[in-house]
């Protein structure tokens, strides 16, 4: 949606780190999320961060949140071919209505 | 735990025909969502139910779209009559969120891909 913006494409070499960026406009956002969508599949929640945090790490995933600039990023370490998918940034503000970005298509090349 | 079930997976209809989609959420989940995902875009919320009541349907085109969640479990989404621009994937999701704040995960079904020709 227009409240959440992402770059559309990212190409990364296998083994390198991927960084996907997202900006949002709603200052009352409570939670921010990263979802992964593989071809023909529904959305899978990868990770989320509460708005009073600035970083969260979960295995190969690192989420950074700059609340002042309303900027969220997802770093995937040691990117693998199985990480090729569309990644959606989403935000909610307490009523659990998720607002999604348009998605970033990540292509991992050998 | 069984996931969110949707049917059919694919549907092709002609413009001005009617179509219905069905969703069976995860057992015990109070909240159910229908999202529309047009190719190249992120999912857009159409309607949100909590149990069998509507929480938010502000983006549902009510002249042609309708949804119900009888008995607070299964849900159906209907389009009547369909237009070309309704071609999209319709995603159903459910969450144990009970409306009292906090964070719970929304679990998504595989979606129904609708093509209107």
mmCIF file of C-alpha atoms in Angstrom:
data_model
loop_
_atom_site.group_PDB
_atom_site.id
_atom_site.type_symbol
_atom_site.label_atom_id
_atom_site.label_comp_id
_atom_site.label_asym_id
_atom_site.label_seq_id
_atom_site.Cartn_x
_atom_site.Cartn_y
_atom_site.Cartn_z
ATOM 1 C CA UNK A 1 0.000 0.000 0.000
ATOM 2 C CA UNK A 2 0.965 3.618 -0.268
ATOM 3 C CA UNK A 3 1.777 3.746 3.459
ATOM 4 C CA UNK A 4 4.640 1.280 3.133
ATOM 5 C CA UNK A 5 7.264 1.520 0.392
ATOM 6 C CA UNK A 6 9.965 -0.897 -0.698
ATOM 7 C CA UNK A 7 12.409 -1.209 -3.553
ATOM 8 C CA UNK A 8 11.065 -3.692 -6.084
ATOM 9 C CA UNK A 9 14.064 -5.862 -6.962
ATOM 10 C CA UNK A 10 17.297 -7.116 -5.418
ATOM 11 C CA UNK A 11 19.864 -9.436 -6.986
ATOM 12 C CA UNK A 12 22.486 -10.991 -4.732
ATOM 13 C CA UNK A 13 25.224 -13.555 -5.113
ATOM 14 C CA UNK A 14 24.925 -16.788 -3.149
ATOM 15 C CA UNK A 15 26.838 -16.493 0.135
ATOM 16 C CA UNK A 16 26.676 -12.691 0.234
ATOM 17 C CA UNK A 17 24.436 -10.673 2.550
ATOM 18 C CA UNK A 18 21.118 -9.266 1.323
ATOM 19 C CA UNK A 19 19.678 -6.036 2.650
ATOM 20 C CA UNK A 20 16.054 -5.167 1.929
ATOM 21 C CA UNK A 21 14.836 -1.704 2.838
ATOM 22 C CA UNK A 22 11.394 -0.367 3.691
ATOM 23 C CA UNK A 23 9.944 2.994 4.708
ATOM 24 C CA UNK A 24 6.582 3.582 6.345
ATOM 25 C CA UNK A 25 4.531 6.655 7.137
ATOM 26 C CA UNK A 26 2.334 5.748 10.106
ATOM 27 C CA UNK A 27 4.033 7.085 13.230
ATOM 28 C CA UNK A 28 1.605 5.110 15.400
ATOM 29 C CA UNK A 29 2.849 1.798 14.014
ATOM 30 C CA UNK A 30 3.241 -0.621 16.867
ATOM 31 C CA UNK A 31 4.739 -3.640 15.174
ATOM 32 C CA UNK A 32 6.675 -3.997 11.941
ATOM 33 C CA UNK A 33 6.954 -7.284 10.114
ATOM 34 C CA UNK A 34 8.812 -9.069 7.374
ATOM 35 C CA UNK A 35 6.925 -11.720 5.404
ATOM 36 C CA UNK A 36 8.274 -14.089 2.739
ATOM 37 C CA UNK A 37 6.240 -15.330 -0.217
ATOM 38 C CA UNK A 38 7.488 -18.136 -2.416
ATOM 39 C CA UNK A 39 5.852 -18.841 -5.812
ATOM 40 C CA UNK A 40 2.337 -20.245 -5.458
ATOM 41 C CA UNK A 41 2.438 -20.048 -1.676
ATOM 42 C CA UNK A 42 0.870 -17.866 0.965
ATOM 43 C CA UNK A 43 2.768 -15.411 3.100
ATOM 44 C CA UNK A 44 5.052 -16.716 5.823
ATOM 45 C CA UNK A 45 5.998 -14.521 8.765
ATOM 46 C CA UNK A 46 9.799 -14.330 8.997
ATOM 47 C CA UNK A 47 10.256 -11.949 11.874
ATOM 48 C CA UNK A 48 8.802 -8.876 13.517
ATOM 49 C CA UNK A 49 10.006 -6.011 15.679
ATOM 50 C CA UNK A 50 8.204 -3.939 18.265
ATOM 51 C CA UNK A 51 8.408 -0.206 17.653
ATOM 52 C CA UNK A 52 10.378 0.520 20.849
ATOM 53 C CA UNK A 53 13.249 -1.699 19.693
ATOM 54 C CA UNK A 54 15.959 -0.742 17.246
ATOM 55 C CA UNK A 55 17.384 -4.149 16.410
ATOM 56 C CA UNK A 56 16.387 -7.772 16.477
ATOM 57 C CA UNK A 57 18.488 -10.763 15.429
ATOM 58 C CA UNK A 58 17.132 -14.210 14.659
ATOM 59 C CA UNK A 59 19.690 -16.658 13.236
ATOM 60 C CA UNK A 60 20.565 -15.366 9.757
ATOM 61 C CA UNK A 61 18.064 -12.513 9.945
ATOM 62 C CA UNK A 62 18.758 -9.067 11.398
ATOM 63 C CA UNK A 63 16.072 -6.409 11.546
ATOM 64 C CA UNK A 64 17.046 -2.770 12.037
ATOM 65 C CA UNK A 65 14.483 -0.101 12.875
ATOM 66 C CA UNK A 66 15.089 3.648 12.707
ATOM 67 C CA UNK A 67 11.885 5.006 14.169
ATOM 68 C CA UNK A 68 12.885 8.644 13.675
ATOM 69 C CA UNK A 69 13.273 8.131 9.923
ATOM 70 C CA UNK A 70 10.519 5.456 9.779
ATOM 71 C CA UNK A 71 12.974 3.113 8.089
ATOM 72 C CA UNK A 72 13.073 -0.655 8.476
ATOM 73 C CA UNK A 73 15.586 -3.066 6.980
ATOM 74 C CA UNK A 74 16.030 -6.820 6.810
ATOM 75 C CA UNK A 75 19.507 -8.277 6.453
ATOM 76 C CA UNK A 76 19.880 -11.913 5.433
ATOM 77 C CA UNK A 77 23.357 -13.251 6.111
ATOM 78 C CA UNK A 78 24.911 -15.928 3.892
ATOM 79 C CA UNK A 79 22.085 -15.758 1.347
ATOM 80 C CA UNK A 80 21.119 -19.121 -0.128
ATOM 81 C CA UNK A 81 19.173 -20.092 -3.271
ATOM 82 C CA UNK A 82 16.238 -21.002 -1.031
ATOM 83 C CA UNK A 83 16.033 -17.359 -0.006
ATOM 84 C CA UNK A 84 14.849 -16.405 -3.506
ATOM 85 C CA UNK A 85 11.325 -15.085 -2.965
ATOM 86 C CA UNK A 86 9.293 -11.914 -2.574
ATOM 87 C CA UNK A 87 9.771 -10.185 0.771
ATOM 88 C CA UNK A 88 7.018 -7.945 2.135
ATOM 89 C CA UNK A 89 7.384 -5.290 4.776
ATOM 90 C CA UNK A 90 4.205 -4.707 6.807
ATOM 91 C CA UNK A 91 3.106 -2.567 9.722
ATOM 92 C CA UNK A 92 0.249 -2.610 12.180
ATOM 93 C CA UNK A 93 -0.890 -0.175 14.814
ATOM 94 C CA UNK A 94 -2.616 -2.226 17.461
ATOM 95 C CA UNK A 95 -5.759 -3.336 15.696
ATOM 96 C CA UNK A 96 -3.766 -5.935 13.872
ATOM 97 C CA UNK A 97 -4.738 -4.585 10.492
ATOM 98 C CA UNK A 98 -1.623 -5.246 8.443
ATOM 99 C CA UNK A 99 -0.582 -2.744 5.776
ATOM 100 C CA UNK A 100 1.838 -4.264 3.280
ATOM 101 C CA UNK A 101 4.392 -2.814 0.921
ATOM 102 C CA UNK A 102 4.489 -3.911 -2.726
ATOM 103 C CA UNK A 103 7.216 -6.465 -2.035
ATOM 104 C CA UNK A 104 10.889 -6.839 -2.973
ATOM 105 C CA UNK A 105 11.741 -9.678 -5.345
ATOM 106 C CA UNK A 106 15.044 -11.181 -4.241
ATOM 107 C CA UNK A 107 16.944 -13.243 -6.797
ATOM 108 C CA UNK A 108 19.922 -15.249 -5.605
ATOM 109 C CA UNK A 109 22.458 -16.037 -8.327
ATOM 110 C CA UNK A 110 25.142 -18.696 -8.132
ATOM 111 C CA UNK B 1 -1.654 -28.045 13.540
ATOM 112 C CA UNK B 2 -3.542 -27.761 10.263
ATOM 113 C CA UNK B 3 -3.068 -24.491 8.419
ATOM 114 C CA UNK B 4 -5.547 -22.129 6.830
ATOM 115 C CA UNK B 5 -7.399 -23.951 4.058
ATOM 116 C CA UNK B 6 -8.737 -22.174 0.992
ATOM 117 C CA UNK B 7 -10.628 -23.394 -2.038
ATOM 118 C CA UNK B 8 -10.595 -23.415 -4.941
ATOM 119 C CA UNK B 9 -6.898 -22.831 -5.728
ATOM 120 C CA UNK B 10 -7.661 -21.461 -9.180
ATOM 121 C CA UNK B 11 -10.747 -20.028 -10.842
ATOM 122 C CA UNK B 12 -11.306 -18.594 -14.316
ATOM 123 C CA UNK B 13 -14.584 -16.821 -15.004
ATOM 124 C CA UNK B 14 -15.987 -14.436 -17.559
ATOM 125 C CA UNK B 15 -16.678 -10.835 -16.804
ATOM 126 C CA UNK B 16 -20.060 -10.262 -15.115
ATOM 127 C CA UNK B 17 -20.196 -13.810 -13.771
ATOM 128 C CA UNK B 18 -20.279 -14.562 -10.044
ATOM 129 C CA UNK B 19 -17.687 -16.396 -7.986
ATOM 130 C CA UNK B 20 -17.291 -17.504 -4.377
ATOM 131 C CA UNK B 21 -14.221 -18.397 -2.356
ATOM 132 C CA UNK B 22 -14.130 -20.422 0.812
ATOM 133 C CA UNK B 23 -11.786 -20.262 3.800
ATOM 134 C CA UNK B 24 -11.408 -22.554 6.804
ATOM 135 C CA UNK B 25 -9.213 -20.854 9.413
ATOM 136 C CA UNK B 26 -7.022 -22.511 12.003
ATOM 137 C CA UNK B 27 -9.162 -24.004 14.743
ATOM 138 C CA UNK B 28 -9.778 -21.597 17.597
ATOM 139 C CA UNK B 29 -8.602 -18.469 15.781
ATOM 140 C CA UNK B 30 -10.921 -15.589 16.565
ATOM 141 C CA UNK B 31 -9.811 -13.229 13.801
ATOM 142 C CA UNK B 32 -10.122 -13.885 10.083
ATOM 143 C CA UNK B 33 -8.969 -11.668 7.221
ATOM 144 C CA UNK B 34 -9.521 -11.564 3.484
ATOM 145 C CA UNK B 35 -6.801 -9.880 1.441
ATOM 146 C CA UNK B 36 -6.675 -9.104 -2.273
ATOM 147 C CA UNK B 37 -3.244 -9.325 -3.907
ATOM 148 C CA UNK B 38 -3.057 -7.935 -7.423
ATOM 149 C CA UNK B 39 -0.036 -9.049 -9.444
ATOM 150 C CA UNK B 40 3.001 -6.951 -8.548
ATOM 151 C CA UNK B 41 1.394 -5.423 -5.467
ATOM 152 C CA UNK B 42 1.266 -6.197 -1.780
ATOM 153 C CA UNK B 43 -1.849 -7.694 -0.201
ATOM 154 C CA UNK B 44 -4.649 -5.236 0.506
ATOM 155 C CA UNK B 45 -7.096 -5.892 3.332
ATOM 156 C CA UNK B 46 -10.674 -6.331 2.144
ATOM 157 C CA UNK B 47 -12.396 -7.341 5.365
ATOM 158 C CA UNK B 48 -11.516 -8.359 8.916
ATOM 159 C CA UNK B 49 -13.784 -10.463 11.131
ATOM 160 C CA UNK B 50 -13.504 -11.058 14.830
ATOM 161 C CA UNK B 51 -15.537 -14.163 15.588
ATOM 162 C CA UNK B 52 -18.629 -13.578 13.423
ATOM 163 C CA UNK B 53 -18.598 -9.776 13.602
ATOM 164 C CA UNK B 54 -17.043 -7.389 11.073
ATOM 165 C CA UNK B 55 -14.186 -5.290 12.485
ATOM 166 C CA UNK B 56 -13.150 -3.497 9.301
ATOM 167 C CA UNK B 57 -14.626 -3.588 5.804
ATOM 168 C CA UNK B 58 -13.673 -0.079 4.753
ATOM 169 C CA UNK B 59 -11.837 -1.251 1.633
ATOM 170 C CA UNK B 60 -14.397 -3.829 0.502
ATOM 171 C CA UNK B 61 -16.167 -2.760 -2.734
ATOM 172 C CA UNK B 62 -19.594 -3.387 -1.304
ATOM 173 C CA UNK B 63 -21.437 -2.908 -4.585
ATOM 174 C CA UNK B 64 -20.007 -6.213 -5.813
ATOM 175 C CA UNK B 65 -18.143 -7.908 -2.982
ATOM 176 C CA UNK B 66 -19.686 -9.564 0.062
ATOM 177 C CA UNK B 67 -18.309 -11.752 2.812
ATOM 178 C CA UNK B 68 -19.712 -13.640 5.726
ATOM 179 C CA UNK B 69 -18.401 -15.696 8.590
ATOM 180 C CA UNK B 70 -21.297 -17.687 9.901
ATOM 181 C CA UNK B 71 -20.851 -19.204 13.366
ATOM 182 C CA UNK B 72 -17.480 -17.485 13.640
ATOM 183 C CA UNK B 73 -15.572 -20.264 11.877
ATOM 184 C CA UNK B 74 -15.542 -20.708 8.069
ATOM 185 C CA UNK B 75 -15.883 -17.738 5.783
ATOM 186 C CA UNK B 76 -16.938 -17.130 2.203
ATOM 187 C CA UNK B 77 -16.080 -14.183 -0.034
ATOM 188 C CA UNK B 78 -18.309 -13.539 -3.042
ATOM 189 C CA UNK B 79 -17.924 -11.311 -6.073
ATOM 190 C CA UNK B 80 -21.072 -10.544 -8.057
ATOM 191 C CA UNK B 81 -20.674 -9.467 -10.829
ATOM 192 C CA UNK B 82 -16.941 -9.819 -11.474
ATOM 193 C CA UNK B 83 -14.914 -7.237 -13.406
ATOM 194 C CA UNK B 84 -11.615 -7.603 -15.217
ATOM 195 C CA UNK B 85 -9.827 -5.644 -12.482
ATOM 196 C CA UNK B 86 -10.860 -8.242 -9.908
ATOM 197 C CA UNK B 87 -8.212 -10.604 -11.318
ATOM 198 C CA UNK B 88 -5.961 -11.242 -8.329
ATOM 199 C CA UNK B 89 -5.004 -13.736 -5.657
ATOM 200 C CA UNK B 90 -7.437 -13.739 -2.743
ATOM 201 C CA UNK B 91 -5.690 -14.608 0.490
ATOM 202 C CA UNK B 92 -7.373 -15.681 3.676
ATOM 203 C CA UNK B 93 -5.543 -15.398 6.987
ATOM 204 C CA UNK B 94 -6.434 -16.139 10.579
ATOM 205 C CA UNK B 95 -5.049 -15.060 13.913
ATOM 206 C CA UNK B 96 -5.730 -15.920 17.541
ATOM 207 C CA UNK B 97 -5.876 -12.152 18.232
ATOM 208 C CA UNK B 98 -8.896 -11.413 20.401
ATOM 209 C CA UNK B 99 -8.970 -7.635 20.067
ATOM 210 C CA UNK B 100 -7.333 -6.906 23.399
ATOM 211 C CA UNK B 101 -4.003 -5.613 22.178
ATOM 212 C CA UNK B 102 -0.612 -7.266 22.017
ATOM 213 C CA UNK B 103 0.822 -9.064 19.053
ATOM 214 C CA UNK B 104 -0.190 -12.313 17.485
ATOM 215 C CA UNK B 105 0.855 -13.832 14.209
ATOM 216 C CA UNK B 106 -1.463 -13.977 11.206
ATOM 217 C CA UNK B 107 -1.284 -17.299 9.357
ATOM 218 C CA UNK B 108 -2.010 -17.175 5.643
ATOM 219 C CA UNK B 109 -3.583 -19.726 3.341
ATOM 220 C CA UNK B 110 -2.194 -20.451 -0.139
ATOM 221 C CA UNK B 111 -4.772 -18.239 -1.762
ATOM 222 C CA UNK B 112 -7.218 -18.508 -4.640
ATOM 223 C CA UNK B 113 -5.993 -17.177 -7.967
ATOM 224 C CA UNK B 114 -8.900 -15.584 -9.831
ATOM 225 C CA UNK B 115 -8.684 -14.734 -13.508
ATOM 226 C CA UNK B 116 -11.532 -12.718 -15.014
ATOM 227 C CA UNK B 117 -11.616 -12.807 -18.822
#
